[in-house]
Amino acid sequence: MQVRFFSVIIFLLLFHIANAQTITGLVTDIMGKPLIGANVIWENTKSGTVTDSSGNFSIQDKLDGNRIIKISYVGFTTERLDVKSIRHWEIQLIEDATLSEVNITAKGSATRFANDVAKVEVLGVREIQRAACCSLAGCFSTNSNVEANVTNIVTDAKELRILGLSGVYNQVLVDGMPLIQGLAYPYGPGSYPGTMIEKIFVTKGANSVLQGFESISGQINIEFHKAETAPKLFLNAFANSFGETQYNANYMIKKTGWSNLAVGHLTLPATIIDRDKDGFRDIVRTNRVSFYNRWSYDNPEKPKWRVTIAARYLNENREGGLTNFDRKKDLGTLAVYGQNVRINHGELYTKTNYIVNDKASLILLNSAFAQHQESYFGVKKYDGKQFNLTSSLYMDYYYGEKNHNLKFGISHRHNRLQEDISFTAPIPLLTYAGRYLTNYDIPGAFVENKLVVSKFTFLTGLRVDHFGDFGWKATPRLLVRADISPDTDIRFSIGKGYRIPHVFTENANLLASNRILKLSDNLAPEEAINTGLNFVQSFHLKETKITLSGDAYVTYFQNQIFPDFDKEVNTAIVDNFFGRSVSKSFQLENKWEFSPQFDIKSSV
């Protein structure tokens, strides 16, 4: 998902109503469908209302000060109205494919499906709080579409799986930026505090080509709290039965045109516990310090420019192994087995939006991260250094009464990854010590068109990227949505995807084991086609809303890279696999919403 900004159609009906102290209006989508429950609020206040079952609203006039009304609805861009002397409005909100301005309030449903051509499940603040999570990896304990899977139990490395496939096949975005990849892949999901996350968007299967050529099995995009919804000061503390404690502090500053969010996080390690008496620690001892700062510029007096600048620093130490492991004297020795991971990570991203006119915007996205990771797995030492820079520039253009949308642009990805593996003591038969480089520059271009025809929405996308020695590769994608009725949606998707493998960062268990490793020196990009069909059907029984959804996805791999443990005894073989490889996923989910505070979900 990519960053999108405000774009609306406003039809002014020039007549007066009897009550001159009241402002009324009608809020619909571009097809004229009333938007029920849209928020209508005076800007910079808590005074407002919501639209009724017909999309109508009535709000008491504010005769002094700032007379700007903000209208927002889940899955649509937010509109700002300068009411002046106009007493009645008809507003048509535009669907926001990037979901950059979706506001999930605590009184709404904990999870919902966005009004988008792709099936996007939105996890709001209430759902995140319900999961009682401490990090991004823990936000999905009540969600059936994403599985947080442990890849190395000793250091608690985790991946986020979609469609039952390894987490490497879905794309995890931070505010729409590809910051969790490479060295950041195994420990990144555990490094973002849950308290700074406002909402999470989960998409299965193929989706937009704007964010790159990956997302074979799906996409997860996390968005942090914004000035409109975040409290000025938020303090949080957590402790568990193992003795681990976590502390969080969020501070928001908002001035005319500018807003700033500052987040601090501290994790102090648990005590050493071995309840099952196997000699190994039951929980990883983690020290973590992180700081995040985001500046946003959105000045109503200068509406042509919108800018976001954000930076984060992370320092982390993870320690696991035998209960008597002492890092100061046992690290890298044969005396006592232990594992230790030390991470220094910094990231920076910017979003710049220039509004050309009421139909076109020019958007520039830049994101970069640098990470140094030093790890010990017994006597195996892993030292990784990575720098990654991703940039894209594209035009966002509405045409045909603004119900059609065209995006086109260019992108570039620069990556430098150096991995050094050494043994501090001789290990028989293991010969893979050495330096491994994964360096590439991938320029690309893309075009994507969204077409609305009656009750059907078509999203077609194509991007081409140059993978160095492997040449140009095309990524075509097609998504179709049939809006059968206000309570019935059917969606179809098909698309291709690629990914660059990072064998050691994505398979930490290889270093933790004593298997012989045979690694090909000519690994090609992984390649797959994903196709899916899903439906969403809602029913209403008095005050109870019932939502039934079903998914069926099939992934066909043209090239797949994974450790093969079966071909040779005590050996892991990592090579290109061009043979037949198919993954199938089916799911049914049923949700009963009895009230905003109480619902029941089940899935199979």
XYZ file of C-alpha atoms in Angstrom:
604
model
C 0.000 0.000 0.000
C 1.212 3.505 -0.884
C 0.586 6.970 0.597
C -2.548 8.797 -0.870
C -3.940 12.187 -0.113
C -7.192 14.158 -0.060
C -9.190 14.265 -3.321
C -13.003 14.871 -3.373
C -15.930 16.101 -5.472
C -18.067 18.750 -3.816
C -21.378 19.720 -5.454
C -22.760 22.941 -3.963
C -26.546 23.270 -3.854
C -27.253 26.999 -3.627
C -30.340 27.196 -1.430
C -31.082 28.045 2.196
C -32.802 25.931 4.761
C -35.248 27.227 7.326
C -32.950 26.906 10.311
C -30.064 29.283 9.653
C -28.137 28.047 12.688
C -27.747 24.490 11.338
C -25.548 23.086 8.574
C -26.853 20.008 6.785
C -25.490 17.718 4.114
C -25.370 14.363 2.381
C -22.235 12.180 2.235
C -21.963 9.518 -0.500
C -19.337 7.630 -2.473
C -18.649 8.377 -6.135
C -21.502 6.063 -7.195
C -23.988 7.976 -5.048
C -24.185 5.284 -2.343
C -24.830 6.861 1.095
C -21.965 6.477 3.565
C -23.501 5.515 6.891
C -21.648 6.548 10.037
C -19.208 8.992 8.407
C -17.581 11.327 10.938
C -18.500 15.030 10.591
C -16.443 17.098 13.046
C -15.436 20.728 13.492
C -11.673 20.850 12.958
C -9.507 21.011 16.112
C -12.522 20.247 18.331
C -14.405 17.201 19.603
C -17.740 18.683 18.505
C -19.421 16.798 15.702
C -21.833 14.144 14.537
C -22.123 11.134 12.233
C -24.215 10.541 9.139
C -27.466 8.601 9.524
C -28.727 5.536 7.623
C -29.354 7.715 4.549
C -25.954 9.431 4.649
C -27.424 12.714 5.920
C -26.011 14.857 8.702
C -26.993 17.932 10.643
C -24.497 19.861 12.746
C -24.895 23.012 14.833
C -23.162 25.961 13.208
C -19.998 27.386 14.735
C -20.290 31.121 14.285
C -16.797 32.140 15.362
C -13.204 30.962 14.981
C -12.099 28.266 12.568
C -15.156 27.185 10.535
C -13.634 24.101 8.901
C -15.544 20.805 8.962
C -13.671 17.514 8.506
C -15.543 14.571 6.980
C -13.933 11.121 7.185
C -14.976 7.549 6.483
C -13.113 4.238 6.615
C -11.457 3.467 3.273
C -11.969 6.991 1.846
C -9.940 10.175 1.764
C -10.791 12.846 4.329
C -12.389 16.111 3.161
C -12.049 19.567 4.743
C -14.918 21.995 4.130
C -14.721 25.750 4.617
C -18.432 26.237 5.271
C -18.516 30.049 4.976
C -22.175 31.001 4.297
C -23.252 27.802 2.564
C -25.869 25.973 4.612
C -26.277 22.676 2.724
C -23.687 20.404 1.106
C -23.544 17.263 -0.981
C -20.174 15.581 -0.606
C -18.824 12.621 -2.555
C -15.781 10.992 -0.960
C -13.173 9.224 -3.077
C -11.925 5.746 -2.172
C -8.364 5.853 -0.858
C -6.470 2.830 -2.247
C -3.457 3.598 -0.047
C -5.588 3.977 3.101
C -3.250 6.707 4.288
C -5.988 8.727 5.990
C -8.308 6.043 7.337
C -9.344 6.784 10.902
C -10.443 3.881 13.099
C -12.088 5.163 16.262
C -12.336 3.258 19.510
C -16.130 3.176 19.204
C -16.067 1.429 15.825
C -15.624 -2.197 14.935
C -12.326 -3.682 16.071
C -11.753 -5.079 12.582
C -13.434 -4.314 9.289
C -12.948 -4.668 5.565
C -11.893 -1.520 3.730
C -13.979 -0.310 0.806
C -11.265 -1.156 -1.721
C -10.836 -3.242 -4.841
C -8.493 -5.535 -2.901
C -9.755 -7.363 0.165
C -8.094 -5.282 2.883
C -8.797 -6.127 6.506
C -8.302 -3.137 8.806
C -7.236 -3.850 12.386
C -8.078 -0.824 14.499
C -6.893 0.290 17.912
C -9.520 -1.803 19.702
C -8.322 -4.981 18.002
C -4.693 -4.206 18.817
C -5.597 -3.531 22.454
C -7.595 -6.751 22.559
C -4.514 -8.723 21.537
C -2.667 -7.338 24.583
C 0.441 -7.193 22.439
C 3.805 -5.692 23.192
C 5.009 -5.433 19.585
C 3.880 -5.746 15.988
C 4.499 -9.498 16.103
C 1.959 -9.832 18.911
C -0.833 -7.858 17.240
C -2.226 -10.872 15.386
C -3.040 -13.259 18.224
C -6.775 -12.640 17.642
C -6.517 -12.534 13.845
C -6.861 -15.606 11.623
C -5.331 -14.089 8.475
C -1.809 -13.549 9.818
C 0.249 -16.040 11.789
C 3.231 -14.926 13.870
C 5.563 -17.909 13.583
C 8.760 -18.434 15.609
C 11.729 -19.248 13.346
C 14.383 -19.524 16.084
C 13.082 -20.327 19.546
C 16.380 -19.578 21.310
C 16.495 -15.929 20.128
C 12.720 -15.585 19.563
C 13.039 -14.610 15.888
C 9.575 -14.330 14.311
C 8.005 -14.007 10.899
C 4.488 -12.978 9.846
C 2.856 -15.577 7.603
C -0.035 -15.121 5.178
C -1.759 -17.976 3.283
C 0.339 -20.462 5.237
C 3.476 -19.508 3.297
C 6.755 -18.406 4.841
C 6.785 -14.780 5.915
C 9.384 -13.946 3.267
C 6.646 -14.112 0.613
C 4.540 -11.285 2.027
C 5.592 -7.662 2.130
C 5.649 -5.850 5.484
C 5.449 -2.062 5.159
C 5.940 0.621 7.804
C 3.797 3.642 6.942
C 3.847 2.325 3.375
C 7.648 1.940 3.340
C 9.587 -1.344 2.786
C 11.679 -1.177 5.974
C 11.365 -4.784 7.194
C 13.559 -6.835 4.868
C 17.030 -8.336 4.777
C 18.721 -8.060 8.178
C 15.561 -6.470 9.604
C 13.421 -9.470 8.634
C 13.891 -11.892 11.579
C 13.713 -9.365 14.441
C 11.947 -6.370 12.866
C 8.366 -7.460 13.718
C 9.310 -7.617 17.395
C 10.944 -4.189 17.500
C 7.909 -1.930 16.858
C 5.942 -1.298 20.088
C 2.239 -2.020 19.803
C 1.414 1.241 21.594
C 2.616 3.351 18.655
C 0.506 1.468 16.081
C -2.869 2.996 15.200
C -3.999 0.521 12.554
C -2.822 -2.411 10.486
C -3.921 -3.241 6.946
C -3.773 -6.889 5.878
C -4.154 -7.829 2.213
C -4.080 -11.379 0.923
C -2.676 -12.319 -2.474
C -1.793 -9.967 -5.309
C -2.299 -6.235 -4.818
C -0.980 -2.894 -6.056
C 2.321 -2.746 -7.974
C 3.199 0.654 -6.478
C 5.121 -0.776 -3.525
C 7.296 -3.061 -5.616
C 7.560 -6.495 -7.174
C 7.202 -8.506 -3.947
C 4.024 -9.317 -1.957
C 3.545 -12.767 -3.482
C 1.275 -14.017 -0.690
C 0.035 -10.653 0.563
C 0.913 -7.418 2.277
C 0.911 -6.022 5.820
C 1.047 -2.256 6.258
C 1.284 -0.722 9.724
C 0.451 2.922 10.380
C 1.402 4.877 13.465
C -0.734 7.300 15.431
C -1.409 10.665 13.819
C -1.991 14.132 15.232
C -5.757 13.923 14.660
C -6.171 10.811 16.832
C -3.190 10.558 19.192
C -3.352 11.864 22.764
C -0.876 14.594 23.610
C 0.834 12.355 26.176
C 0.609 8.589 26.513
C 2.463 6.494 29.092
C 2.403 2.713 29.292
C 4.153 -0.008 31.283
C 4.051 -3.785 31.039
C 5.413 -6.671 33.097
C 5.046 -10.436 32.741
C 5.507 -13.415 35.036
C 9.038 -13.984 33.701
C 10.140 -10.607 35.046
C 10.412 -8.811 31.702
C 9.278 -5.180 31.808
C 8.509 -2.731 29.016
C 7.979 1.025 29.112
C 6.477 3.238 26.405
C 6.005 6.985 26.095
C 4.326 8.837 23.214
C 4.273 12.630 23.005
C 2.400 14.653 20.403
C 2.944 18.306 19.495
C 0.656 20.036 17.029
C 1.040 23.570 15.713
C -0.325 25.378 12.690
C 0.670 23.327 9.686
C 3.080 21.070 11.603
C 2.687 18.114 13.926
C 5.293 15.980 15.679
C 5.068 12.521 17.228
C 7.885 11.356 19.508
C 7.961 7.776 20.802
C 10.349 6.182 23.271
C 10.519 2.494 24.171
C 12.532 0.510 26.715
C 12.574 -3.249 27.358
C 14.395 -4.683 30.366
C 15.250 -8.402 30.405
C 13.449 -11.209 32.166
C 14.992 -13.272 34.913
C 16.577 -16.598 34.007
C 13.875 -19.259 34.362
C 13.855 -22.963 33.472
C 10.466 -24.278 34.530
C 10.593 -27.432 32.393
C 14.054 -28.340 33.755
C 15.644 -29.007 30.344
C 18.677 -26.815 31.060
C 17.641 -24.105 28.569
C 16.124 -20.744 29.398
C 12.373 -20.589 28.907
C 12.428 -17.032 27.578
C 14.904 -14.871 25.699
C 16.487 -12.102 27.752
C 16.027 -8.915 25.723
C 17.396 -5.412 26.226
C 15.851 -2.958 23.780
C 15.921 0.817 23.425
C 14.240 2.604 20.525
C 13.314 6.163 19.606
C 10.955 7.281 16.853
C 10.231 10.821 15.672
C 7.898 11.913 12.880
C 7.263 15.406 11.564
C 4.218 16.047 9.355
C 3.399 19.209 7.422
C -0.169 19.842 6.258
C -0.993 23.543 6.245
C -4.531 24.485 5.131
C -3.192 27.905 4.153
C -0.700 26.258 1.770
C -2.633 23.167 0.654
C -0.442 22.266 -2.320
C 2.302 20.670 -0.201
C 2.120 17.813 2.291
C 5.324 16.436 3.786
C 6.201 13.690 6.276
C 9.695 13.068 7.671
C 10.309 10.230 10.130
C 13.343 8.596 11.735
C 13.883 5.687 14.127
C 16.846 4.273 16.027
C 16.970 0.816 17.611
C 19.548 -0.808 19.865
C 18.799 -4.361 20.896
C 20.491 -7.277 22.615
C 18.962 -10.786 22.715
C 20.412 -13.608 24.750
C 19.350 -17.250 24.968
C 20.786 -20.692 25.582
C 21.671 -22.700 28.667
C 20.742 -21.267 32.044
C 24.381 -20.971 33.149
C 25.506 -19.165 29.976
C 27.471 -16.012 30.823
C 27.941 -13.775 27.790
C 31.048 -12.066 29.186
C 33.067 -15.273 29.519
C 31.229 -17.946 27.469
C 30.411 -16.065 24.254
C 31.915 -17.858 21.258
C 33.416 -20.685 23.318
C 32.698 -24.395 23.723
C 32.372 -24.078 27.504
C 28.632 -23.310 27.751
C 26.240 -23.094 24.794
C 24.544 -19.770 24.214
C 23.162 -17.547 21.485
C 23.507 -13.780 21.387
C 22.218 -11.202 18.899
C 23.234 -7.538 19.025
C 21.506 -5.078 16.696
C 22.097 -1.435 15.822
C 19.478 -0.182 13.405
C 18.595 3.239 12.005
C 15.917 4.176 9.495
C 14.680 7.325 7.784
C 11.801 7.917 5.417
C 10.125 10.884 3.752
C 6.863 11.411 1.907
C 6.310 14.480 -0.232
C 3.042 15.235 -2.004
C 2.588 18.154 -4.385
C -1.014 18.752 -5.431
C -0.898 19.911 -9.043
C -4.644 20.546 -9.305
C -7.910 19.001 -8.136
C -7.248 15.918 -10.305
C -3.506 15.315 -10.115
C -0.814 14.945 -7.466
C 2.913 14.278 -7.723
C 4.221 11.992 -4.968
C 7.834 11.298 -3.966
C 8.660 8.500 -1.503
C 12.087 7.768 -0.033
C 13.038 5.230 2.625
C 16.402 4.026 3.883
C 17.720 1.867 6.681
C 21.137 0.770 7.884
C 21.721 -2.135 10.233
C 24.684 -3.814 11.864
C 24.021 -7.175 13.449
C 26.543 -9.280 15.346
C 25.370 -12.746 16.365
C 26.835 -15.810 18.026
C 25.270 -19.261 17.728
C 27.551 -21.268 19.957
C 30.946 -21.004 18.241
C 29.469 -19.709 14.968
C 29.813 -15.980 14.532
C 27.626 -14.048 12.130
C 28.391 -10.411 11.341
C 25.996 -8.637 8.978
C 25.969 -5.089 7.648
C 23.251 -3.742 5.367
C 22.272 -0.464 3.754
C 19.048 -0.241 1.767
C 17.578 2.733 -0.084
C 14.251 2.679 -1.928
C 12.787 5.600 -3.883
C 9.757 6.085 -6.083
C 8.224 9.038 -7.897
C 4.789 8.835 -9.446
C 1.840 10.835 -10.712
C -1.598 10.201 -9.224
C -4.298 11.328 -11.666
C -8.103 11.138 -11.529
C -10.166 11.259 -14.700
C -13.719 10.604 -15.882
C -15.585 12.520 -13.166
C -12.876 11.374 -10.746
C -14.168 7.815 -10.504
C -11.200 6.488 -12.508
C -7.633 6.701 -11.283
C -4.298 6.402 -13.099
C -0.898 6.151 -11.429
C 2.422 5.941 -13.247
C 6.011 6.459 -12.198
C 9.526 5.167 -11.669
C 11.354 3.516 -8.786
C 14.826 2.429 -7.728
C 16.084 0.056 -5.056
C 19.699 0.100 -3.876
C 20.947 -2.644 -1.553
C 24.328 -3.479 -0.036
C 24.442 -6.499 2.270
C 27.676 -7.997 3.604
C 27.539 -11.164 5.703
C 30.661 -12.583 7.366
C 30.498 -16.053 8.905
C 33.319 -17.497 10.979
C 33.869 -20.287 13.508
C 35.635 -19.440 16.767
C 36.409 -23.144 17.218
C 36.788 -25.906 14.601
C 33.532 -27.672 13.613
C 33.996 -30.895 11.602
C 32.485 -30.939 8.065
C 31.195 -27.357 8.191
C 32.861 -25.407 5.394
C 30.567 -22.451 4.726
C 32.582 -19.867 6.679
C 33.392 -16.828 4.551
C 32.025 -13.558 3.197
C 28.718 -13.363 1.326
C 27.653 -10.269 -0.611
C 24.134 -9.448 -1.788
C 24.484 -6.213 -3.713
C 22.046 -4.980 -6.310
C 20.495 -1.931 -7.914
C 17.027 -2.460 -9.360
C 15.525 0.368 -11.436
C 11.883 0.025 -12.408
C 8.828 1.677 -13.893
C 5.160 1.058 -13.242
C 1.655 2.009 -14.326
C -1.628 1.236 -12.615
C -5.182 2.063 -13.622
C -8.367 1.856 -11.578
C -11.585 1.781 -13.566
C -15.091 1.875 -12.091
C -17.867 0.568 -14.344
C -21.281 0.333 -12.724
C -20.903 -2.140 -9.832
C -17.512 -3.404 -10.992
C -14.085 -2.015 -10.151
C -11.019 -3.089 -12.142
C -7.441 -2.484 -11.012
C -4.806 -3.334 -13.610
C -1.134 -2.849 -12.948
C 2.161 -3.537 -14.647
C 5.701 -2.864 -13.551
C 9.022 -3.781 -15.124
C 12.236 -4.008 -13.103
C 15.813 -4.745 -14.105
C 17.382 -7.489 -11.951
C 21.004 -7.064 -13.020
C 22.354 -10.240 -14.629
C 18.853 -11.732 -14.675
C 17.558 -8.961 -16.947
C 14.181 -7.259 -17.115
C 11.229 -8.895 -15.403
C 7.570 -7.914 -15.715
C 5.074 -7.912 -12.848
C 1.489 -7.846 -14.201
C -1.484 -7.816 -11.828
C -5.273 -7.697 -12.114
C -7.833 -7.163 -9.352
C -11.608 -7.149 -9.828
C -14.311 -6.252 -7.343
C -18.034 -6.837 -7.872
C -20.113 -4.706 -5.515
C -23.223 -6.880 -5.802
C -25.111 -5.072 -3.036
C -24.324 -2.948 0.030
C -23.857 -6.227 1.934
C -22.235 -8.416 -0.726
C -18.769 -8.150 -2.287
C -16.940 -10.616 -4.534
C -13.279 -10.100 -5.416
C -10.823 -11.805 -7.756
C -7.075 -11.249 -8.029
C -4.193 -12.631 -10.047
C -0.646 -11.389 -10.256
C 2.998 -12.223 -10.485
C 5.662 -11.504 -7.907
C 9.425 -11.767 -7.374
C 11.768 -11.569 -4.436
C 15.533 -11.489 -3.847
C 16.578 -14.278 -1.426
C 18.656 -13.576 1.694
C 19.541 -17.082 2.809
C 21.149 -16.497 6.208
C 18.968 -13.641 7.475
C 15.797 -15.486 6.491
C 16.928 -18.875 7.825
C 18.562 -18.220 11.192
C 17.942 -21.866 12.099
C 20.689 -22.858 9.644
C 23.277 -21.168 11.849
C 21.706 -22.548 15.007
C 22.030 -26.144 13.755
C 25.096 -28.274 12.981
C 23.895 -29.360 9.555
C 26.243 -29.288 6.605
C 25.255 -26.422 4.313
C 25.509 -26.627 0.526
C 24.694 -23.235 -0.936
C 24.400 -22.503 -4.664
C 26.438 -19.535 -5.872
C 23.889 -18.640 -8.579
C 20.578 -18.111 -6.806
C 18.013 -16.480 -9.100
C 15.113 -14.308 -7.900
C 12.186 -16.323 -6.618
C 9.173 -16.120 -8.914
C 5.507 -17.009 -8.428
C 1.955 -16.377 -9.629
C -0.807 -15.955 -7.066
C -4.514 -16.084 -7.849
C -7.403 -15.753 -5.434
C -11.163 -15.502 -5.102
C -12.998 -14.226 -2.044
C -16.382 -12.999 -0.934
C -17.794 -10.970 1.950
C -21.463 -11.251 2.904
C -23.106 -9.289 5.708
C -26.425 -9.924 7.428
C -28.352 -7.847 9.934
C -30.449 -9.360 12.715
C -31.890 -6.409 14.605
C -28.858 -4.865 16.350
C -26.519 -7.733 15.460
C -24.328 -7.649 12.356
C -23.106 -10.965 10.967
C -20.223 -11.023 8.475
C -19.299 -14.176 6.586
C -16.163 -14.189 4.441
C -14.453 -16.887 2.430
C -11.093 -17.064 0.637
C -9.472 -19.443 -1.822
C -5.897 -18.764 -2.996
C -3.424 -20.754 -5.070
C 0.272 -19.889 -5.467
C 2.266 -21.357 -8.365
C 6.039 -21.065 -7.997
C 8.224 -20.861 -11.116
C 11.356 -20.713 -8.962
C 11.457 -21.333 -5.230
C 14.431 -21.262 -2.880
C 14.308 -23.074 0.449
C 16.604 -25.299 2.540
C 16.121 -28.923 1.445
C 16.750 -31.159 4.470
C 15.604 -34.422 2.859
C 17.952 -34.936 -0.076
C 21.049 -35.716 2.010
C 21.456 -36.828 5.614
C 22.329 -34.026 8.082
C 22.622 -31.598 5.162
C 20.746 -28.475 4.088
C 20.868 -27.818 0.341
C 19.893 -24.337 -0.825
C 19.453 -24.054 -4.583
C 17.028 -22.899 -7.263
C 14.017 -25.180 -7.593
C 12.332 -24.804 -10.978
C 10.092 -27.855 -10.569
C 6.379 -27.893 -9.826
C 5.565 -26.231 -6.502
C 2.005 -25.254 -5.620
C 0.519 -23.910 -2.394
C -3.243 -23.795 -1.761
C -5.049 -21.919 0.992
C -8.745 -21.917 1.911
C -10.443 -20.083 4.761
C -13.934 -19.347 6.077
C -14.514 -16.736 8.765
C -17.674 -15.846 10.650
C -18.037 -12.723 12.777
C -20.962 -11.708 14.986
C -20.985 -8.077 16.180
C -23.470 -7.744 19.024
C -22.254 -4.277 20.021
C -19.171 -2.078 19.541
C -17.777 -3.626 22.728
C -18.631 -7.282 22.112
C -18.188 -9.548 19.100
C -17.389 -13.198 18.392
C -15.195 -14.505 15.564
C -14.560 -18.029 14.355
C -12.601 -19.332 11.377
C -11.497 -22.546 9.760
